[in-house]
Coordinates of C-alpha atoms in Angstrom, one line a residue:
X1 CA 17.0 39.9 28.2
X2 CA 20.6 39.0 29.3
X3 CA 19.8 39.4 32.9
X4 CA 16.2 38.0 32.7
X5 CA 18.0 34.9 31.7
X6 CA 20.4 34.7 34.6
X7 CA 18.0 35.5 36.9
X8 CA 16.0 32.7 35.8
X9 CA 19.3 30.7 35.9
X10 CA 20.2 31.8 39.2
X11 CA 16.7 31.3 40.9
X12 CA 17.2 27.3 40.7
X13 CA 20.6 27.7 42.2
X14 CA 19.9 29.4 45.6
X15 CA 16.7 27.3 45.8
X16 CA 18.9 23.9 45.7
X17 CA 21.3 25.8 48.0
X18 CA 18.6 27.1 50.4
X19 CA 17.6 23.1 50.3
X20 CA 20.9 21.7 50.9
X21 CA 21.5 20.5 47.4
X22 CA 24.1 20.7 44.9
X23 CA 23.7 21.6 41.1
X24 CA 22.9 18.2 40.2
X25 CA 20.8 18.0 43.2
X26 CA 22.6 15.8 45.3
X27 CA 22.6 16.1 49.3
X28 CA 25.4 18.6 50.5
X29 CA 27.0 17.5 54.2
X30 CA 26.9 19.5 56.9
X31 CA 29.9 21.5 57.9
X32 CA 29.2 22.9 61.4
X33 CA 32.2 19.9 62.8
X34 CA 34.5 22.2 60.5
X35 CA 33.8 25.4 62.2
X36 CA 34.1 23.8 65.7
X37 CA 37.1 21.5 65.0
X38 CA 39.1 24.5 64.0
X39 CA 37.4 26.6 66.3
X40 CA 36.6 29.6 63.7
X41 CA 34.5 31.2 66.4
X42 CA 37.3 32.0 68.9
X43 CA 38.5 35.8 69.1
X44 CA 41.6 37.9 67.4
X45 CA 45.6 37.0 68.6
X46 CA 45.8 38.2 71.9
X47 CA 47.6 41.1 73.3
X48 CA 50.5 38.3 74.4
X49 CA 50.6 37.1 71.3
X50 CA 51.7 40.0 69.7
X51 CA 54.4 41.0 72.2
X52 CA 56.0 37.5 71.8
X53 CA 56.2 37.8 68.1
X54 CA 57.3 41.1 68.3
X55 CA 60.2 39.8 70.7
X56 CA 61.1 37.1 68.8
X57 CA 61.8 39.5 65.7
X58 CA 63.6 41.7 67.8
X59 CA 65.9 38.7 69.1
X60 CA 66.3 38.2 65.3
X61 CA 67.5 41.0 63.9
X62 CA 69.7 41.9 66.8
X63 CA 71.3 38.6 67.3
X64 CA 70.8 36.2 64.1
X65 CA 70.6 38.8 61.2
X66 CA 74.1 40.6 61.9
X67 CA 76.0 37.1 61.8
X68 CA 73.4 36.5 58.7
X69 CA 75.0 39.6 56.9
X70 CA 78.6 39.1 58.3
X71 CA 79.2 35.5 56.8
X72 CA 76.4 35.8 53.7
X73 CA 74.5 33.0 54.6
X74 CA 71.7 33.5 52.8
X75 CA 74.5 32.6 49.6
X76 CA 75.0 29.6 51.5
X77 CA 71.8 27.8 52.4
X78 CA 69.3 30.4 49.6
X79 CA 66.7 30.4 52.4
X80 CA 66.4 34.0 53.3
X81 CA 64.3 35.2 56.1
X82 CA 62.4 38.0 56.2
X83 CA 59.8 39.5 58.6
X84 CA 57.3 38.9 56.5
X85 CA 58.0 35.5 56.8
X86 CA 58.3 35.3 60.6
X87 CA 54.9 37.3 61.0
X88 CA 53.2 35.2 58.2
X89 CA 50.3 32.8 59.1
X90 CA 50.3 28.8 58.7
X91 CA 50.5 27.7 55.4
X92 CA 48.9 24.6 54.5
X93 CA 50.7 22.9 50.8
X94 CA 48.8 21.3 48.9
X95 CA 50.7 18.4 46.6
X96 CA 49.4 15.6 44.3
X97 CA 48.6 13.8 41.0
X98 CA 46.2 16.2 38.8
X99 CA 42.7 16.2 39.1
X100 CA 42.6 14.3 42.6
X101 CA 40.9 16.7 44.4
X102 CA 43.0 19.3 45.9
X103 CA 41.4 22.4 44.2
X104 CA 37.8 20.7 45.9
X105 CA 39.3 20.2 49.7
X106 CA 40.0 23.9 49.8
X107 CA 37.1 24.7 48.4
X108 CA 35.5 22.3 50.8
X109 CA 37.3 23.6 53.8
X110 CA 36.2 27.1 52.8
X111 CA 32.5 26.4 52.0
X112 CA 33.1 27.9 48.4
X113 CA 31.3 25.7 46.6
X114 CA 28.6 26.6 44.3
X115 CA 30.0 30.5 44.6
X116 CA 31.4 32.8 42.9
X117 CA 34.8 32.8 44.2
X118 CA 35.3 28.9 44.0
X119 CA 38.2 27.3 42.9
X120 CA 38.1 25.9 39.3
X121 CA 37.8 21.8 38.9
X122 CA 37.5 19.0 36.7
X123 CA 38.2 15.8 35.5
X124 CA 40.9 17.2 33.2
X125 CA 44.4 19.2 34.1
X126 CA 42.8 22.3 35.5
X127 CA 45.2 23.9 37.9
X128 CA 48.1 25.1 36.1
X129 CA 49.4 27.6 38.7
X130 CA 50.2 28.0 42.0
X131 CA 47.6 29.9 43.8
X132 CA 48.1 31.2 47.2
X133 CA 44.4 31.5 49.1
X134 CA 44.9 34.1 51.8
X135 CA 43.2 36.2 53.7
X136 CA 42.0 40.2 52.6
X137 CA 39.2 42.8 52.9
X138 CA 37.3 41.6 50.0
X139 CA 37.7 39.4 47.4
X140 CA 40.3 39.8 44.5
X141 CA 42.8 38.5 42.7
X142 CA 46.2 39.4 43.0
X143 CA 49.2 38.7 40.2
X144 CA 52.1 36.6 40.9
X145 CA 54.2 40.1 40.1
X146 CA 52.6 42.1 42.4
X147 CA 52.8 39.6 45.1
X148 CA 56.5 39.2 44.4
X149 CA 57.0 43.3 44.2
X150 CA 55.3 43.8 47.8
X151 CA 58.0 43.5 50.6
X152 CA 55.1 43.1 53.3
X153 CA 54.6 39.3 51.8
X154 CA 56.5 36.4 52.4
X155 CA 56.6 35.9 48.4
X156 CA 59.4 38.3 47.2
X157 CA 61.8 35.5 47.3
X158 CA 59.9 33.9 44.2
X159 CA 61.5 36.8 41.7
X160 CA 64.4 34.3 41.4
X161 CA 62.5 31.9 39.5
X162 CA 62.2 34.5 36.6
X163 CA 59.1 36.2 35.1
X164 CA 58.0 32.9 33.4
X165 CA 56.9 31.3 37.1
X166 CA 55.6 34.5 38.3
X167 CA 52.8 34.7 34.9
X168 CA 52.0 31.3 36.8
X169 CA 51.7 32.6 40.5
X170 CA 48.3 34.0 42.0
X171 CA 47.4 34.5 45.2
X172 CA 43.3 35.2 46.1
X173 CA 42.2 37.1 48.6
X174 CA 39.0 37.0 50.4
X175 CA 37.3 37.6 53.9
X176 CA 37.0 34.6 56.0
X177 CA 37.3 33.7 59.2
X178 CA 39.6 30.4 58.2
X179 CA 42.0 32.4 56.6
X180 CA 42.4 34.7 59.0
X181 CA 44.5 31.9 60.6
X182 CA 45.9 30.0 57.7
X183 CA 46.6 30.3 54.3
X184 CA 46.6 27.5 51.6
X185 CA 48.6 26.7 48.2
X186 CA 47.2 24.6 45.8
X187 CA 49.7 23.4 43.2
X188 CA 50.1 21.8 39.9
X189 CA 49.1 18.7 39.9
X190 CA 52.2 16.2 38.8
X191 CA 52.2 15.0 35.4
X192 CA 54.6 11.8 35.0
X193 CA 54.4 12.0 31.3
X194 CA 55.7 15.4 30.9
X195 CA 59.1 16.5 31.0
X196 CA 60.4 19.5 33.2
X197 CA 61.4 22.1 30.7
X198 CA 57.8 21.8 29.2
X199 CA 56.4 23.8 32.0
X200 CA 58.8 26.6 31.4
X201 CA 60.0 27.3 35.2
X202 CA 62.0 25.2 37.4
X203 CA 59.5 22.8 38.9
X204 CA 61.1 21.4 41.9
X205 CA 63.3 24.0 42.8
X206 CA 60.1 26.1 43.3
X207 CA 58.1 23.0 44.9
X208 CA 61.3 23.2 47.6
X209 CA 60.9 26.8 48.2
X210 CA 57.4 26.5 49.2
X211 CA 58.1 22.8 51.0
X212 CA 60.6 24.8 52.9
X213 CA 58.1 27.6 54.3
X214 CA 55.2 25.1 54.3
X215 CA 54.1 24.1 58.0
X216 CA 51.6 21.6 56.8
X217 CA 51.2 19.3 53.5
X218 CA 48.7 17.4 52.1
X219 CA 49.5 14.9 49.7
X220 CA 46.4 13.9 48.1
X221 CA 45.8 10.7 46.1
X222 CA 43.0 9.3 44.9
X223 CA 42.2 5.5 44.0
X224 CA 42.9 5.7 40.1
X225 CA 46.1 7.7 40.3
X226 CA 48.1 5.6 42.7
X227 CA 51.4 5.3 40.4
X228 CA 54.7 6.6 41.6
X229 CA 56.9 8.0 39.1
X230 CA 59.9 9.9 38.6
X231 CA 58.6 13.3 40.0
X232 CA 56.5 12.3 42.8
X233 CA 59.8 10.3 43.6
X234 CA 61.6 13.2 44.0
X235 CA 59.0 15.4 45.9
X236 CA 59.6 12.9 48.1
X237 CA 63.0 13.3 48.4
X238 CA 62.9 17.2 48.5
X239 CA 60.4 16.5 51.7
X240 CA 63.0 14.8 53.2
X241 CA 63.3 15.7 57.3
X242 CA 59.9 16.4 56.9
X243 CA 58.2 13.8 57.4
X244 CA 56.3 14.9 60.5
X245 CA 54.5 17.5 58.6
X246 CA 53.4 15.1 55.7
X247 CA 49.8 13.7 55.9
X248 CA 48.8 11.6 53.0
X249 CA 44.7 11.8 51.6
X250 CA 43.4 8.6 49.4
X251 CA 40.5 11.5 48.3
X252 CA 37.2 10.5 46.9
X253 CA 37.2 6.9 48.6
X254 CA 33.2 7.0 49.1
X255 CA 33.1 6.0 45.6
X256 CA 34.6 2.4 46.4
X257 CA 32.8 -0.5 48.0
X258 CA 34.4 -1.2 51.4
X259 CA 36.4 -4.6 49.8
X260 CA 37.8 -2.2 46.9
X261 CA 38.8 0.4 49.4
X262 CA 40.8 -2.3 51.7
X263 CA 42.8 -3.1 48.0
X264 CA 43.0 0.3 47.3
X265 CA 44.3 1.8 50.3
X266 CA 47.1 -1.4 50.8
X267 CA 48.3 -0.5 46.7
X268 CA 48.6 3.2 48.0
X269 CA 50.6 2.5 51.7
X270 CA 52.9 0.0 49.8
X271 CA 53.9 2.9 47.6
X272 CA 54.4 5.6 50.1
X273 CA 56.0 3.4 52.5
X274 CA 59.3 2.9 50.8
X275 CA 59.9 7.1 49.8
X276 CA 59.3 8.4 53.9
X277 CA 62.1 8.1 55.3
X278 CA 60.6 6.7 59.5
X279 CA 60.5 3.9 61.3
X280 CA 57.0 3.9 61.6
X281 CA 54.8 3.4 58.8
X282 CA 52.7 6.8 57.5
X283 CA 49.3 7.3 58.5
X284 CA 47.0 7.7 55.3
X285 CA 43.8 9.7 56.0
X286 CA 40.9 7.9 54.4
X287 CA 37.6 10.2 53.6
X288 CA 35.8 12.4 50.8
X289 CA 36.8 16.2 50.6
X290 CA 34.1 17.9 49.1
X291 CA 30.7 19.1 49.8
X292 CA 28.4 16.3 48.6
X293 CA 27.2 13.8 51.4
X294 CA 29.0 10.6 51.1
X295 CA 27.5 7.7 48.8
X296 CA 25.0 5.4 50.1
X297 CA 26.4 1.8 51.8
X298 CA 29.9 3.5 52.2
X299 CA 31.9 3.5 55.8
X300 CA 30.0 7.1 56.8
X301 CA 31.3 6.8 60.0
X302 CA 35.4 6.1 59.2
X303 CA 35.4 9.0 56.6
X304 CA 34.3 11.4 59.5
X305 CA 36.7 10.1 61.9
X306 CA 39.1 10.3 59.3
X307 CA 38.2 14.1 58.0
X308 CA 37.9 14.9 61.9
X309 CA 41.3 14.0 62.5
X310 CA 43.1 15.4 59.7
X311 CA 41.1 18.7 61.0
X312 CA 42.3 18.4 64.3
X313 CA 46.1 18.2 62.8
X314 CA 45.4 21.3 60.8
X315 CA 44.1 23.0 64.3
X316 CA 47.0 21.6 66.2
X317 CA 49.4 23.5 63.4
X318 CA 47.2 27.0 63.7
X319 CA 47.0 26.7 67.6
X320 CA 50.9 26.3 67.8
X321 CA 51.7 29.0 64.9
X322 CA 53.8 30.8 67.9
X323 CA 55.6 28.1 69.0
X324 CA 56.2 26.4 65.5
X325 CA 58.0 30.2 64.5
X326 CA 60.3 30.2 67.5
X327 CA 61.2 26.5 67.0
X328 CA 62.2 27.4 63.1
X329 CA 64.0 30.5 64.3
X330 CA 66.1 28.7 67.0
X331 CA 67.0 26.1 64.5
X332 CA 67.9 28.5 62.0
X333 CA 70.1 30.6 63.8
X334 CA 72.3 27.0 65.3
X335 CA 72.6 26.9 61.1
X336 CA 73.6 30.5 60.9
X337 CA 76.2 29.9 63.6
X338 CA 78.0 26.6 62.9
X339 CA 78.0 28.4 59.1
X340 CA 80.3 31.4 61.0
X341 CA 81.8 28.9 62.6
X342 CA 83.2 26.9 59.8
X343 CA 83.9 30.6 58.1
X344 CA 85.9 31.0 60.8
X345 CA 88.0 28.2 60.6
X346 CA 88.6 28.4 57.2
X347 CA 90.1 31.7 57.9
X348 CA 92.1 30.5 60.7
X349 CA 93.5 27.5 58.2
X350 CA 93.8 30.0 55.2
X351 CA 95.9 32.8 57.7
X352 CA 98.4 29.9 58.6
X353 CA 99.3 29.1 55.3
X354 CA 99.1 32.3 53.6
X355 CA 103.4 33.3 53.7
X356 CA 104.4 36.2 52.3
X357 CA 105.0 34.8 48.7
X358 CA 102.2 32.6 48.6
X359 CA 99.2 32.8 45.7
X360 CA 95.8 33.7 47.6
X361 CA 93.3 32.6 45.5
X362 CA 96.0 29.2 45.3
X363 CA 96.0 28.8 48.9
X364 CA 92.6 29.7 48.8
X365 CA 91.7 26.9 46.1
X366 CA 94.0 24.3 48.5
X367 CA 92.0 24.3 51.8
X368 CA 88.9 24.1 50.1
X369 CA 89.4 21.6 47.7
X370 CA 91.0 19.1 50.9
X371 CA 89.1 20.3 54.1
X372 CA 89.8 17.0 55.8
X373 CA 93.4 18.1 55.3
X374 CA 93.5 21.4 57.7
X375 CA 91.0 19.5 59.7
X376 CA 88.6 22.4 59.0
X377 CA 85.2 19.7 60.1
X378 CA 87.0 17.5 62.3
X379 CA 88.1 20.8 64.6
X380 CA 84.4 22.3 64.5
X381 CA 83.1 18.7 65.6
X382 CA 86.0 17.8 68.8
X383 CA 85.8 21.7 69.8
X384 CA 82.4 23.0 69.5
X385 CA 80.2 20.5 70.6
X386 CA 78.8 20.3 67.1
X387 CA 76.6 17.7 66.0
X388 CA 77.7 15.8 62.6
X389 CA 74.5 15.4 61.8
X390 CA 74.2 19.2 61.4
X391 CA 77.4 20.2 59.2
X392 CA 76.8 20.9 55.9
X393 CA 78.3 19.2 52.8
X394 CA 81.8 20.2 51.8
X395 CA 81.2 20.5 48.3
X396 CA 78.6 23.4 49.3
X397 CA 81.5 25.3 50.8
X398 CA 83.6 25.3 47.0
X399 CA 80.7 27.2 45.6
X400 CA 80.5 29.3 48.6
X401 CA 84.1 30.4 48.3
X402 CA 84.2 30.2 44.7
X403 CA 82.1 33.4 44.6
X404 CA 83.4 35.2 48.0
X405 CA 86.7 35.3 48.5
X406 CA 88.3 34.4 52.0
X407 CA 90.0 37.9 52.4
X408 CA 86.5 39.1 52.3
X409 CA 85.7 37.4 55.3
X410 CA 86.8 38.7 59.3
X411 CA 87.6 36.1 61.9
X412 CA 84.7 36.1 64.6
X413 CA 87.0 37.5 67.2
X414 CA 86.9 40.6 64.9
X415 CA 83.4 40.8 65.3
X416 CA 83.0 42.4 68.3
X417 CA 82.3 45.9 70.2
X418 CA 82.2 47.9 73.1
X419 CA 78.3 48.6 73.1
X420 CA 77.2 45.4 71.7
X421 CA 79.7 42.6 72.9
X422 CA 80.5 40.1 70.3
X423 CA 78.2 38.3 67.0
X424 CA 78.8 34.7 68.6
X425 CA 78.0 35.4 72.3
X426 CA 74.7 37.2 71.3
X427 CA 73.8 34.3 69.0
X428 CA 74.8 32.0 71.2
X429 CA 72.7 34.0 73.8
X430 CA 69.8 33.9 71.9
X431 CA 69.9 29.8 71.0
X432 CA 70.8 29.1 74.8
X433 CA 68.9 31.5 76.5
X434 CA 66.5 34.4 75.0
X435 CA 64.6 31.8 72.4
X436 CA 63.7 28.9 75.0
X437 CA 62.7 31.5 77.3
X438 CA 60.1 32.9 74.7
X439 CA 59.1 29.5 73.7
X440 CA 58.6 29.1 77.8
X441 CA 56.6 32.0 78.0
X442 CA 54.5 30.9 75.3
X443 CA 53.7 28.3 76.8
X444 CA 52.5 29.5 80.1
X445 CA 50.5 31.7 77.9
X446 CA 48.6 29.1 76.2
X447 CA 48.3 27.1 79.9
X448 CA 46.4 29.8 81.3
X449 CA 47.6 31.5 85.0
X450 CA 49.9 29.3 86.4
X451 CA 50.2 27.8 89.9
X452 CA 52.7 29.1 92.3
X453 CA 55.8 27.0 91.8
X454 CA 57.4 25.2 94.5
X455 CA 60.4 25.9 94.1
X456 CA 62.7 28.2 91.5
X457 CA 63.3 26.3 88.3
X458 CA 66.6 25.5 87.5
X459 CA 68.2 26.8 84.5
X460 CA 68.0 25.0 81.3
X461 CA 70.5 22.1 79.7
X462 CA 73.2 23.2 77.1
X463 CA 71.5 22.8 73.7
X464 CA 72.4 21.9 70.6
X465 CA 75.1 23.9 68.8
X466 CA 77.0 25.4 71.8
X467 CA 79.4 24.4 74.0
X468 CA 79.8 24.5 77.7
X469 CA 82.2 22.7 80.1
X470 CA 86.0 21.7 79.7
X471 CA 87.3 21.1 76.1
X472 CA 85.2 23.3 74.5
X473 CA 86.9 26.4 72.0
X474 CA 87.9 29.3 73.7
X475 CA 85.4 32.2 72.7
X476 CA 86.5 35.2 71.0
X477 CA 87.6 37.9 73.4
X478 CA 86.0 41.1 73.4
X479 CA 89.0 43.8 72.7
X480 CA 87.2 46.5 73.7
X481 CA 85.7 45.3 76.9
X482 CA 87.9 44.8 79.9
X483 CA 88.4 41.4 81.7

């Protein structure tokens, strides 16, 4: 009797679906633009695309991760890469107020709705974890444990949050063609009236982690929950030097008239504007995220322009996966080497002063409390063509040497050998040289066969973070290579 009655239950269902109805029997929109915006019909990664990424791990772990590992930089900046994160696809964070719609776009953008594996909404709190929607061989749910356990997954990192964030981590994984390209995170939607420790794991310190990896975010509003409070404020803050991969959603605007919407959408841009840190004002995506077609005597046409473009930003972000991992690479391995380069003067300062009677967790405690005083920042900046704007705080440095002592530490000059010359010429190699020629080659790649040049090209600027030309720091000499 059971299954009599949910076969007479489900009967209705695919009838309204077969129609092109909803459970309430309302219109659903037609999604073929999604398919061909984000062109879900083109084939696997090529052959060239998996050579380059392959090459641009092996640049990284022979010229990045030894310096990593030399100077502990992962203690210094707690952002630790790993191959599963280089290899990893997109991933698209999801951020907002509860209940404004973020669990529905994903559904949306999957063409879940009215199925079985369909993200659970409503009007009240509903998502209370962060799930991760990826792609896998069939459908199933994975635990935020096991996620953290397996070293293939960009997620292992997460263990430091403790056991009580990981009971609130769950990934999904199902065949589809979308998510063979991307993957998306829907989060917990903010709650202005709750405090922090109520949600038993640190909140923002996990929103960084996944701001920090994400390559796209959606911050979704939607025209009753328009207030800015104390921990949107500092989301917003935490996104900082992100700007460019911030797009803002006023969600569900088909259910305003077009003089309401005008209001509405001017309340929301004068809040925003003030917390992103640009010249230029933010561009807020205006449309309806979900399956049903948009309300009668609506602006029809500016929601699909709208959704249209914020799908051709999510395209642009998939298309340049390649390119957007060798940018973040190069960028991380200038931090890795002005880190070993301020290691290295702090050495240099602490060897000076050390005499033979001297205290050396004293001396030690002396150069870092008064950098400016040994000109440890000043040196870095006139000698290694440095940008200020890069240098990390000071302060960060007390706790860096407050658990690792300097006699830990060898000067860079130390840091060389015979067979494979020294840690700062191969990472300066690969900044300088190896990296923008990958990024070059990836981009002849995506160009198609090229034209027969001209003329040779001409070999590329200095860039940031090294130095070149006359007043520049002598480089470490190889010892065991002769002159």
């Amino acid at each position: 009797m059971k299954w009599l009655v949910s076969v007479c239950c489900l009967v209705p269902l695919l009838v309204l679906a077969s129609a092109g109805m909803d459970i309430e029997g309302r219109p659903l929109r037609d999604r073929t633009h999604i398919d061909e915006t984000l062109r879900l019909a083109t084939a696997e990664p090529s052959a060239e695309f998996s050579a380059a990424m392959k090459k641009l791990l092996s640049i990284y772990h022979s010229a990045i991760k030894p310096m990593e590992n030399a100077y502990k930089y992962n203690e210094m900046r707690q952002h630790q890469v790993s191959d599963g994160e280089i290899t990893s696809k997109p991933m698209v964070l999801f951020l907002g107020p509860w209940s404004v719609g973020k669990s529905s776009m994903i559904n949306y953008l999957l063409g879940l709705h009215s199925t079985s594996q369909e993200l659970y909404t409503g009007a009240e709190p509903t998502t209370s974890e962060y799930t991760v929607v990826m792609h896998g061989e069939k459908f199933r749910s994975v635990e935020g444990i096991v996620m953290a356990a397996d070293s293939s997954r960009s997620f292992s990192p997460l263990e430091k949050f403790g056991q009580g964030f990981l009971e609130k981590l769950v990934g999904i994984e199902m065949p589809h063609q979308l998510l063979e390209r991307v993957s998306f995170v829907d989060t917990p939607g903010i709650i202005e009236n709750r405090k922090q420790q109520e949600r038993g794991y640190p909140y923002n310190e996990v929103c960084q982690w996944f701001i920090d990896r994400a390559d796209l975010i959606f911050l979704v509003f939607d025209p009753t929950k328009l207030d800015v409070g104390l921990e949107l404020e500092m989301l917003f803050k935490q996104m900082k030097g992100r700007e460019s991969q911030i797009r803002i959603i006023l969600n569900k605007a088909d259910n305003l008239a077009t003089q309401d919407l005008m209001r509405v959408y001017g309340a929301l841009f004068w809040s925003m504007a003030p917390l992103i840190n640009v010249t230029e004002p933010p561009r807020v995506y205006v449309s309806s995220f979900w399956p049903q077609d948009y309300a009668p005597d609506t602006s029809r046409e500016l929601f699909m322009k709208e959704e249209t473009s914020l799908l051709e930003d999510l395209n642009e972000v998939i298309e340049n996966q390649l390119e957007n991992k060798i940018a973040f690479i190069r960028q991380h391995a200038i931090r890795v080497r002005i880190h070993a380069l301020l290691v290295d003067r702090y050495l240099r300062a602490y060897g000076e002063k050390l005499g033979w009677f001297s205290d050396p967790h004293q001396v030690s405690q002396d150069i870092v409390s008064d950098p400016d005083k040994h000109y440890i920042f000043k040196a870095i900046l006139a000698k290694t063509n440095v940008s200020k704007f890069d240098l990390p705080d000071k302060e960060a440095y007390q706790d860096f040497f407050g658990v690792n002592a300097m006699s830990a530490f060898k000067p860079l000059s130390q840091h060389c050998s015979w067979s494979g010359g020294c840690l700062l010429e191969r990472v300066e190699r690969a900044i300088t040289e190896d990296l923008p020629a990958l990024l070059g080659s990836v981009g002849r790649m995506s160009a198609g066969p090229a034209k027969p040049a001209a003329a040779a090209p001409t070999a590329p600027p200095p860039l940031p973070g090294t130095c070149e030309g006359p007043g520049c720091e002598e480089k470490p000499k190889n010892r065991w290579r002769r002159q």
